[in-house]
Amino acid sequence: MTERRRPTLAVVGATGAVGTVMCELLSSRKDIWGEIRLIASPRSAGKKITVRGEQLTVQALAPEVFDGVDIAMFDVPDEVSAHWAPIAVERGAIVIDNSGAFRMDPDVPLVVPEINPEQAANRPKGIIANANCTTLSMIVAIAPLHREYGLRELMVASYQAASGAGQAGVDALYDQLAKVGGDRSVGSRPGDIRQAVGEDLGPFPAPLVLNVVPWAGSLKEDGWSSEELKIRNESRKILGLPDLKVSATCVRVPVVTGHSTAIHAIFGTEVTVERAREVIRAAPGVVLVDDPAAGEFPMPIDAVGTDPCWAGRIRRSLDDPRALDLFITGDNLRKGAALNTAQIAELVAETEF
């Protein structure tokens, strides 16, 4: 029997918050790769990062770095992906992109391996898209419920961590914590948190410390934010439900890592809590944590650093026997970004090389 070739992998954006997690995953998951190349902006070129016990030198992003690359995982801003992903494809690589540049392109599959792995082979442009971190933090638990009951409508409130805004978001939260820490008078009078924090809010439109901000993303039509529309549009595409009714309100909360969602899901048939728990318990990539009487429910402080989505607080609606309410959380830097990208890369590597 001919031994399978170990494909060459490139990690583009290797020094960023998600890229760093990607490198960690490459050292901890099944080793199926041959050469691994780390690529970043010119200012990061020459930096050393340890992957699989070996120190690798970061290379500057350029067309020639993709020569001989079989699969390239991208975690860079949208405009960088839009420019460089097609170049990587031209050089022979299959691109798995974590940005928003290609998610809604009809010629680019939006893949979650637990839900629609077959779509990874359907890539006319040579690019596979990774979903938004908030969508990914919930959709792995929603999909099996859809298969069981036939999803009709989603109403979602998100609780999104500071790290969803990148390292700048994490830094801003810690800086604000340092400014108000220990002062119990802060938060009891109008404007005092704003005064304590000052004008440097980082990537947020308002202070995040001791606060929640009902806004994430950029302004789109009719007052909706880009993050809210991502939940709607990406859920439809991943589940193959183009007419699914989705309404989302995205909220930034003072949590470092871990996106959560409170979900009201309406189905086509009557639901039961017992069967819903069985479905979620059996679903790949999901952990059921649902015993409120014992203080057990899904929280970001427990999900952080873990691979699965955590689901619980499952209740049948008091007013609709076809509806479930539940709470889902997950590490937005892992399943919400780096892990799903790595899973897609492994799926392609194991089926095509």
Tab-separated table of C-alpha atoms in Angstrom:
chain	number	residue	atom	x	y	z
A	1	MET	CA	0.000	0.000	0.000
A	2	THR	CA	1.315	3.440	-0.948
A	3	GLU	CA	1.915	5.684	2.025
A	4	ARG	CA	-0.191	8.817	1.967
A	5	ARG	CA	1.609	12.087	1.387
A	6	ARG	CA	1.734	14.462	4.333
A	7	PRO	CA	0.547	17.808	2.935
A	8	THR	CA	2.318	21.120	3.428
A	9	LEU	CA	0.401	23.614	5.549
A	10	ALA	CA	0.694	27.399	5.769
A	11	VAL	CA	-0.677	29.452	8.669
A	12	VAL	CA	-1.256	33.022	7.504
A	13	GLY	CA	-1.577	35.480	10.380
A	14	ALA	CA	0.373	33.165	12.666
A	15	THR	CA	1.278	35.862	15.211
A	16	GLY	CA	-2.262	37.161	15.820
A	17	ALA	CA	-4.596	36.157	18.651
A	18	VAL	CA	-6.286	33.397	16.641
A	19	GLY	CA	-3.114	32.474	14.755
A	20	THR	CA	-1.390	31.826	18.069
A	21	VAL	CA	-4.162	29.401	19.022
A	22	MET	CA	-3.846	27.764	15.605
A	23	CYS	CA	-0.164	27.097	16.282
A	24	GLU	CA	-1.002	25.636	19.698
A	25	LEU	CA	-3.597	23.334	18.122
A	26	LEU	CA	-1.103	22.099	15.563
A	27	SER	CA	1.067	20.957	18.456
A	28	SER	CA	-1.742	19.251	20.372
A	29	ARG	CA	-3.930	17.656	17.694
A	30	LYS	CA	-3.216	14.647	15.496
A	31	ASP	CA	-0.068	15.325	13.471
A	32	ILE	CA	-0.973	14.806	9.825
A	33	TRP	CA	1.175	17.566	8.359
A	34	GLY	CA	4.474	17.561	6.579
A	35	GLU	CA	6.086	20.997	6.402
A	36	ILE	CA	4.386	23.830	8.273
A	37	ARG	CA	5.035	27.428	7.235
A	38	LEU	CA	4.192	30.379	9.445
A	39	ILE	CA	3.346	33.581	7.604
A	40	ALA	CA	2.532	37.071	8.854
A	41	SER	CA	3.015	40.735	8.023
A	42	PRO	CA	6.549	42.005	7.330
A	43	ARG	CA	6.805	43.495	10.839
A	44	SER	CA	6.502	39.974	12.317
A	45	ALA	CA	8.903	38.338	9.883
A	46	GLY	CA	11.811	36.621	11.624
A	47	LYS	CA	9.912	35.917	14.827
A	48	LYS	CA	10.352	32.397	16.210
A	49	ILE	CA	7.325	30.292	17.204
A	50	THR	CA	7.441	26.736	18.508
A	51	VAL	CA	5.151	24.306	16.685
A	52	ARG	CA	5.266	20.530	17.247
A	53	GLY	CA	8.357	21.051	19.391
A	54	GLU	CA	10.243	22.775	16.589
A	55	GLN	CA	11.112	26.454	16.353
A	56	LEU	CA	9.789	27.879	13.097
A	57	THR	CA	10.676	31.259	11.649
A	58	VAL	CA	7.802	33.493	10.586
A	59	GLN	CA	7.971	34.502	6.918
A	60	ALA	CA	6.657	37.734	5.442
A	61	LEU	CA	3.489	37.466	3.370
A	62	ALA	CA	4.437	37.321	-0.321
A	63	PRO	CA	3.274	35.304	-3.361
A	64	GLU	CA	6.254	32.945	-3.342
A	65	VAL	CA	5.656	31.718	0.227
A	66	PHE	CA	2.693	29.736	-1.111
A	67	ASP	CA	4.760	27.775	-3.638
A	68	GLY	CA	4.445	24.101	-2.710
A	69	VAL	CA	1.742	24.756	-0.092
A	70	ASP	CA	-1.203	22.348	-0.213
A	71	ILE	CA	-3.487	23.988	2.370
A	72	ALA	CA	-3.335	27.527	3.752
A	73	MET	CA	-5.229	28.595	6.881
A	74	PHE	CA	-5.857	32.346	6.864
A	75	ASP	CA	-6.580	34.473	9.915
A	76	VAL	CA	-6.113	38.057	8.756
A	77	PRO	CA	-8.416	41.084	8.237
A	78	ASP	CA	-11.057	40.868	5.518
A	79	GLU	CA	-9.231	43.102	3.085
A	80	VAL	CA	-6.010	41.109	3.442
A	81	SER	CA	-7.812	37.828	2.806
A	82	ALA	CA	-9.689	39.300	-0.153
A	83	HIS	CA	-6.371	40.179	-1.771
A	84	TRP	CA	-4.131	37.273	-0.756
A	85	ALA	CA	-6.409	34.219	-0.692
A	86	PRO	CA	-6.836	34.178	-4.503
A	87	ILE	CA	-3.059	34.549	-4.857
A	88	ALA	CA	-2.534	31.510	-2.623
A	89	VAL	CA	-5.036	29.565	-4.749
A	90	GLU	CA	-3.225	30.604	-7.930
A	91	ARG	CA	-0.031	29.191	-6.404
A	92	GLY	CA	-1.747	25.852	-5.817
A	93	ALA	CA	-3.057	26.043	-2.258
A	94	ILE	CA	-6.531	25.269	-0.944
A	95	VAL	CA	-7.431	28.219	1.273
A	96	ILE	CA	-9.436	27.987	4.494
A	97	ASP	CA	-10.292	31.548	5.409
A	98	ASN	CA	-11.342	32.769	8.841
A	99	SER	CA	-12.238	36.311	7.748
A	100	GLY	CA	-15.594	37.581	6.545
A	101	ALA	CA	-14.369	38.222	3.012
A	102	PHE	CA	-15.854	35.118	1.379
A	103	ARG	CA	-18.492	33.733	3.767
A	104	MET	CA	-21.512	34.761	1.745
A	105	ASP	CA	-19.952	34.144	-1.677
A	106	PRO	CA	-22.164	31.500	-3.354
A	107	ASP	CA	-19.049	29.883	-4.828
A	108	VAL	CA	-17.392	29.508	-1.415
A	109	PRO	CA	-18.704	26.858	1.016
A	110	LEU	CA	-19.219	27.865	4.649
A	111	VAL	CA	-18.188	24.729	6.512
A	112	VAL	CA	-18.654	23.407	10.032
A	113	PRO	CA	-17.289	19.831	9.996
A	114	GLU	CA	-19.844	18.548	12.529
A	115	ILE	CA	-22.689	19.827	10.329
A	116	ASN	CA	-21.871	19.983	6.611
A	117	PRO	CA	-18.451	18.356	5.964
A	118	GLU	CA	-19.463	17.338	2.435
A	119	GLN	CA	-19.471	21.002	1.410
A	120	ALA	CA	-15.686	21.214	1.819
A	121	ALA	CA	-15.262	19.480	-1.553
A	122	ASN	CA	-17.528	21.990	-3.301
A	123	ARG	CA	-15.159	24.949	-3.724
A	124	PRO	CA	-15.140	26.434	-7.251
A	125	LYS	CA	-12.809	29.236	-6.156
A	126	GLY	CA	-10.454	26.984	-4.178
A	127	ILE	CA	-11.537	28.696	-0.949
A	128	ILE	CA	-13.462	27.367	2.064
A	129	ALA	CA	-14.861	29.905	4.535
A	130	ASN	CA	-14.956	29.672	8.312
A	131	ALA	CA	-18.004	31.139	10.049
A	132	ASN	CA	-18.082	34.052	12.476
A	133	CYS	CA	-17.103	33.195	16.048
A	134	THR	CA	-20.550	33.966	17.477
A	135	THR	CA	-22.305	31.779	14.915
A	136	LEU	CA	-19.856	28.948	15.537
A	137	SER	CA	-20.301	29.172	19.292
A	138	MET	CA	-23.970	28.225	18.907
A	139	ILE	CA	-24.566	26.465	15.596
A	140	VAL	CA	-22.979	23.126	16.549
A	141	ALA	CA	-25.672	22.718	19.211
A	142	ILE	CA	-28.505	24.112	17.082
A	143	ALA	CA	-27.887	21.856	14.052
A	144	PRO	CA	-28.752	18.525	15.733
A	145	LEU	CA	-31.935	20.070	17.136
A	146	HIS	CA	-32.801	21.186	13.612
A	147	ARG	CA	-32.288	17.657	12.309
A	148	GLU	CA	-34.583	16.334	15.043
A	149	TYR	CA	-37.382	18.885	14.942
A	150	GLY	CA	-37.037	21.038	11.811
A	151	LEU	CA	-35.940	24.572	12.716
A	152	ARG	CA	-38.235	27.429	11.684
A	153	GLU	CA	-37.046	30.487	13.597
A	154	LEU	CA	-34.187	31.693	15.810
A	155	MET	CA	-34.190	34.594	18.235
A	156	VAL	CA	-30.698	35.166	19.597
A	157	ALA	CA	-29.133	37.447	22.188
A	158	SER	CA	-25.356	37.221	22.227
A	159	TYR	CA	-22.954	37.903	25.094
A	160	GLN	CA	-19.672	38.454	23.277
A	161	ALA	CA	-16.261	38.515	24.946
A	162	ALA	CA	-13.675	41.258	24.593
A	163	SER	CA	-11.326	38.942	22.687
A	164	GLY	CA	-13.850	38.915	19.843
A	165	ALA	CA	-12.451	42.362	19.053
A	166	GLY	CA	-8.910	40.964	18.926
A	167	GLN	CA	-5.978	41.621	21.212
A	168	ALA	CA	-6.936	45.298	21.293
A	169	GLY	CA	-10.226	44.332	22.909
A	170	VAL	CA	-8.526	42.231	25.574
A	171	ASP	CA	-6.020	44.991	26.292
A	172	ALA	CA	-8.790	47.578	26.572
A	173	LEU	CA	-10.742	45.477	29.072
A	174	TYR	CA	-7.697	44.852	31.276
A	175	ASP	CA	-6.705	48.535	31.114
A	176	GLN	CA	-10.200	49.554	32.186
A	177	LEU	CA	-10.206	46.995	35.003
A	178	ALA	CA	-6.948	48.453	36.279
A	179	LYS	CA	-8.445	51.954	36.315
A	180	VAL	CA	-11.545	51.063	38.336
A	181	GLY	CA	-10.267	48.102	40.372
A	182	GLY	CA	-10.737	48.474	44.122
A	183	ASP	CA	-12.865	51.624	43.882
A	184	ARG	CA	-16.297	50.576	45.131
A	185	SER	CA	-17.753	53.998	44.496
A	186	VAL	CA	-17.367	53.636	40.727
A	187	GLY	CA	-20.602	52.596	39.053
A	188	SER	CA	-23.003	54.200	41.497
A	189	ARG	CA	-23.367	57.580	39.778
A	190	PRO	CA	-24.108	58.625	36.192
A	191	GLY	CA	-20.982	59.051	34.146
A	192	ASP	CA	-18.479	57.982	36.794
A	193	ILE	CA	-17.320	54.879	34.907
A	194	ARG	CA	-16.780	56.963	31.784
A	195	GLN	CA	-14.783	59.460	33.838
A	196	ALA	CA	-12.678	56.727	35.471
A	197	VAL	CA	-11.929	54.980	32.193
A	198	GLY	CA	-11.228	58.118	30.169
A	199	GLU	CA	-11.485	58.615	26.451
A	200	ASP	CA	-9.363	55.648	25.327
A	201	LEU	CA	-12.002	52.949	24.883
A	202	GLY	CA	-10.015	50.714	22.566
A	203	PRO	CA	-12.213	49.079	19.900
A	204	PHE	CA	-15.438	49.567	21.873
A	205	PRO	CA	-17.934	52.444	21.582
A	206	ALA	CA	-18.368	52.686	25.368
A	207	PRO	CA	-16.624	51.494	28.530
A	208	LEU	CA	-16.802	47.709	28.834
A	209	VAL	CA	-15.709	47.340	32.446
A	210	LEU	CA	-18.675	47.070	34.887
A	211	ASN	CA	-20.924	47.454	31.863
A	212	VAL	CA	-22.539	45.698	28.926
A	213	VAL	CA	-22.545	47.339	25.507
A	214	PRO	CA	-25.467	46.402	23.203
A	215	TRP	CA	-23.367	46.760	20.118
A	216	ALA	CA	-20.800	44.669	18.250
A	217	GLY	CA	-19.586	45.165	14.707
A	218	SER	CA	-20.301	47.996	12.302
A	219	LEU	CA	-23.539	49.764	11.435
A	220	LYS	CA	-25.544	48.236	8.606
A	221	GLU	CA	-29.001	48.941	7.210
A	222	ASP	CA	-31.952	49.899	9.420
A	223	GLY	CA	-29.893	49.970	12.628
A	224	TRP	CA	-28.690	46.353	12.481
A	225	SER	CA	-25.031	45.653	13.195
A	226	SER	CA	-22.739	43.551	11.036
A	227	GLU	CA	-22.419	40.971	13.822
A	228	GLU	CA	-26.202	40.580	14.017
A	229	LEU	CA	-26.513	40.094	10.264
A	230	LYS	CA	-23.676	37.550	10.322
A	231	ILE	CA	-25.617	35.379	12.754
A	232	ARG	CA	-28.653	35.549	10.470
A	233	ASN	CA	-26.958	35.015	7.127
A	234	GLU	CA	-24.382	32.445	8.215
A	235	SER	CA	-26.882	30.310	10.129
A	236	ARG	CA	-29.035	30.168	7.003
A	237	LYS	CA	-26.112	29.108	4.812
A	238	ILE	CA	-24.616	26.520	7.176
A	239	LEU	CA	-27.961	24.850	7.877
A	240	GLY	CA	-29.105	25.070	4.256
A	241	LEU	CA	-32.196	27.068	5.262
A	242	PRO	CA	-32.224	30.194	3.068
A	243	ASP	CA	-35.608	31.337	4.415
A	244	LEU	CA	-34.900	30.733	8.114
A	245	LYS	CA	-36.259	33.581	10.249
A	246	VAL	CA	-33.458	34.931	12.442
A	247	SER	CA	-33.413	37.940	14.756
A	248	ALA	CA	-30.273	38.712	16.765
A	249	THR	CA	-29.139	41.341	19.249
A	250	CYS	CA	-25.380	41.332	19.851
A	251	VAL	CA	-24.026	42.511	23.195
A	252	ARG	CA	-20.409	42.954	24.269
A	253	VAL	CA	-19.769	41.878	27.882
A	254	PRO	CA	-16.726	42.228	30.196
A	255	VAL	CA	-15.529	38.663	29.661
A	256	VAL	CA	-12.045	38.041	28.275
A	257	THR	CA	-12.779	34.890	26.253
A	258	GLY	CA	-15.978	32.974	25.593
A	259	HIS	CA	-18.959	33.999	23.487
A	260	SER	CA	-22.399	33.022	24.764
A	261	THR	CA	-25.877	33.084	23.260
A	262	ALA	CA	-29.352	32.943	24.754
A	263	ILE	CA	-31.569	31.309	22.145
A	264	HIS	CA	-35.292	30.984	21.558
A	265	ALA	CA	-35.686	28.393	18.792
A	266	ILE	CA	-39.007	27.596	17.157
A	267	PHE	CA	-39.357	24.263	15.370
A	268	GLY	CA	-41.829	22.624	13.021
A	269	THR	CA	-42.927	19.968	15.494
A	270	GLU	CA	-43.571	19.736	19.207
A	271	VAL	CA	-40.452	19.436	21.381
A	272	THR	CA	-39.633	17.910	24.742
A	273	VAL	CA	-36.836	18.865	27.082
A	274	GLU	CA	-35.896	15.238	27.682
A	275	ARG	CA	-35.448	14.462	23.993
A	276	ALA	CA	-33.657	17.768	23.349
A	277	ARG	CA	-31.157	16.884	26.059
A	278	GLU	CA	-30.620	13.452	24.503
A	279	VAL	CA	-30.015	15.007	21.091
A	280	ILE	CA	-27.495	17.531	22.407
A	281	ARG	CA	-25.762	14.974	24.623
A	282	ALA	CA	-25.160	12.770	21.556
A	283	ALA	CA	-24.060	15.597	19.260
A	284	PRO	CA	-20.372	15.780	18.301
A	285	GLY	CA	-18.577	18.873	19.535
A	286	VAL	CA	-21.142	19.679	22.227
A	287	VAL	CA	-21.095	19.236	26.011
A	288	LEU	CA	-24.413	19.189	27.859
A	289	VAL	CA	-24.272	21.072	31.184
A	290	ASP	CA	-27.822	21.338	32.430
A	291	ASP	CA	-28.517	20.906	36.145
A	292	PRO	CA	-29.408	24.348	37.519
A	293	ALA	CA	-30.437	22.908	40.890
A	294	ALA	CA	-26.821	21.803	41.349
A	295	GLY	CA	-25.444	25.086	40.007
A	296	GLU	CA	-24.436	23.478	36.703
A	297	PHE	CA	-24.995	25.514	33.568
A	298	PRO	CA	-22.797	26.567	30.632
A	299	MET	CA	-20.526	29.508	31.418
A	300	PRO	CA	-17.532	31.022	29.629
A	301	ILE	CA	-15.303	30.605	32.689
A	302	ASP	CA	-15.638	26.840	32.237
A	303	ALA	CA	-15.690	26.714	28.431
A	304	VAL	CA	-12.545	28.823	27.946
A	305	GLY	CA	-9.612	26.756	26.732
A	306	THR	CA	-11.854	23.833	25.730
A	307	ASP	CA	-12.860	22.657	22.272
A	308	PRO	CA	-16.621	21.929	22.512
A	309	CYS	CA	-19.616	24.205	22.673
A	310	TRP	CA	-21.326	23.982	26.069
A	311	ALA	CA	-25.144	23.899	26.098
A	312	GLY	CA	-27.689	23.977	28.892
A	313	ARG	CA	-30.598	25.819	30.550
A	314	ILE	CA	-32.842	23.867	28.181
A	315	ARG	CA	-36.516	24.721	28.675
A	316	ARG	CA	-39.644	24.263	26.610
A	317	SER	CA	-41.362	27.560	25.980
A	318	LEU	CA	-44.228	28.297	28.336
A	319	ASP	CA	-46.287	29.625	25.443
A	320	ASP	CA	-45.344	27.431	22.466
A	321	PRO	CA	-44.898	23.636	22.589
A	322	ARG	CA	-42.760	23.871	19.432
A	323	ALA	CA	-40.165	26.190	20.998
A	324	LEU	CA	-37.074	25.678	23.131
A	325	ASP	CA	-35.052	28.170	25.130
A	326	LEU	CA	-31.410	27.376	25.856
A	327	PHE	CA	-28.034	28.927	26.617
A	328	ILE	CA	-24.843	28.076	24.720
A	329	THR	CA	-21.259	29.164	25.264
A	330	GLY	CA	-17.893	28.384	23.713
A	331	ASP	CA	-14.324	29.596	23.439
A	332	ASN	CA	-14.476	32.104	20.577
A	333	LEU	CA	-10.758	31.760	19.855
A	334	ARG	CA	-10.957	27.959	19.614
A	335	LYS	CA	-14.158	26.520	18.118
A	336	GLY	CA	-15.174	30.037	17.218
A	337	ALA	CA	-12.104	30.507	15.041
A	338	ALA	CA	-8.871	28.500	15.183
A	339	LEU	CA	-10.288	25.054	15.946
A	340	ASN	CA	-12.961	25.070	13.249
A	341	THR	CA	-10.358	26.244	10.737
A	342	ALA	CA	-8.010	23.437	11.805
A	343	GLN	CA	-10.826	20.881	11.628
A	344	ILE	CA	-11.629	21.926	8.054
A	345	ALA	CA	-7.945	21.711	7.135
A	346	GLU	CA	-7.720	18.216	8.625
A	347	LEU	CA	-10.893	17.167	6.808
A	348	VAL	CA	-9.456	18.275	3.455
A	349	ALA	CA	-6.032	16.758	4.187
A	350	GLU	CA	-7.441	13.377	5.177
A	351	THR	CA	-9.863	13.101	2.245
A	352	GLU	CA	-7.755	14.553	-0.555
A	353	PHE	CA	-4.086	13.837	0.172
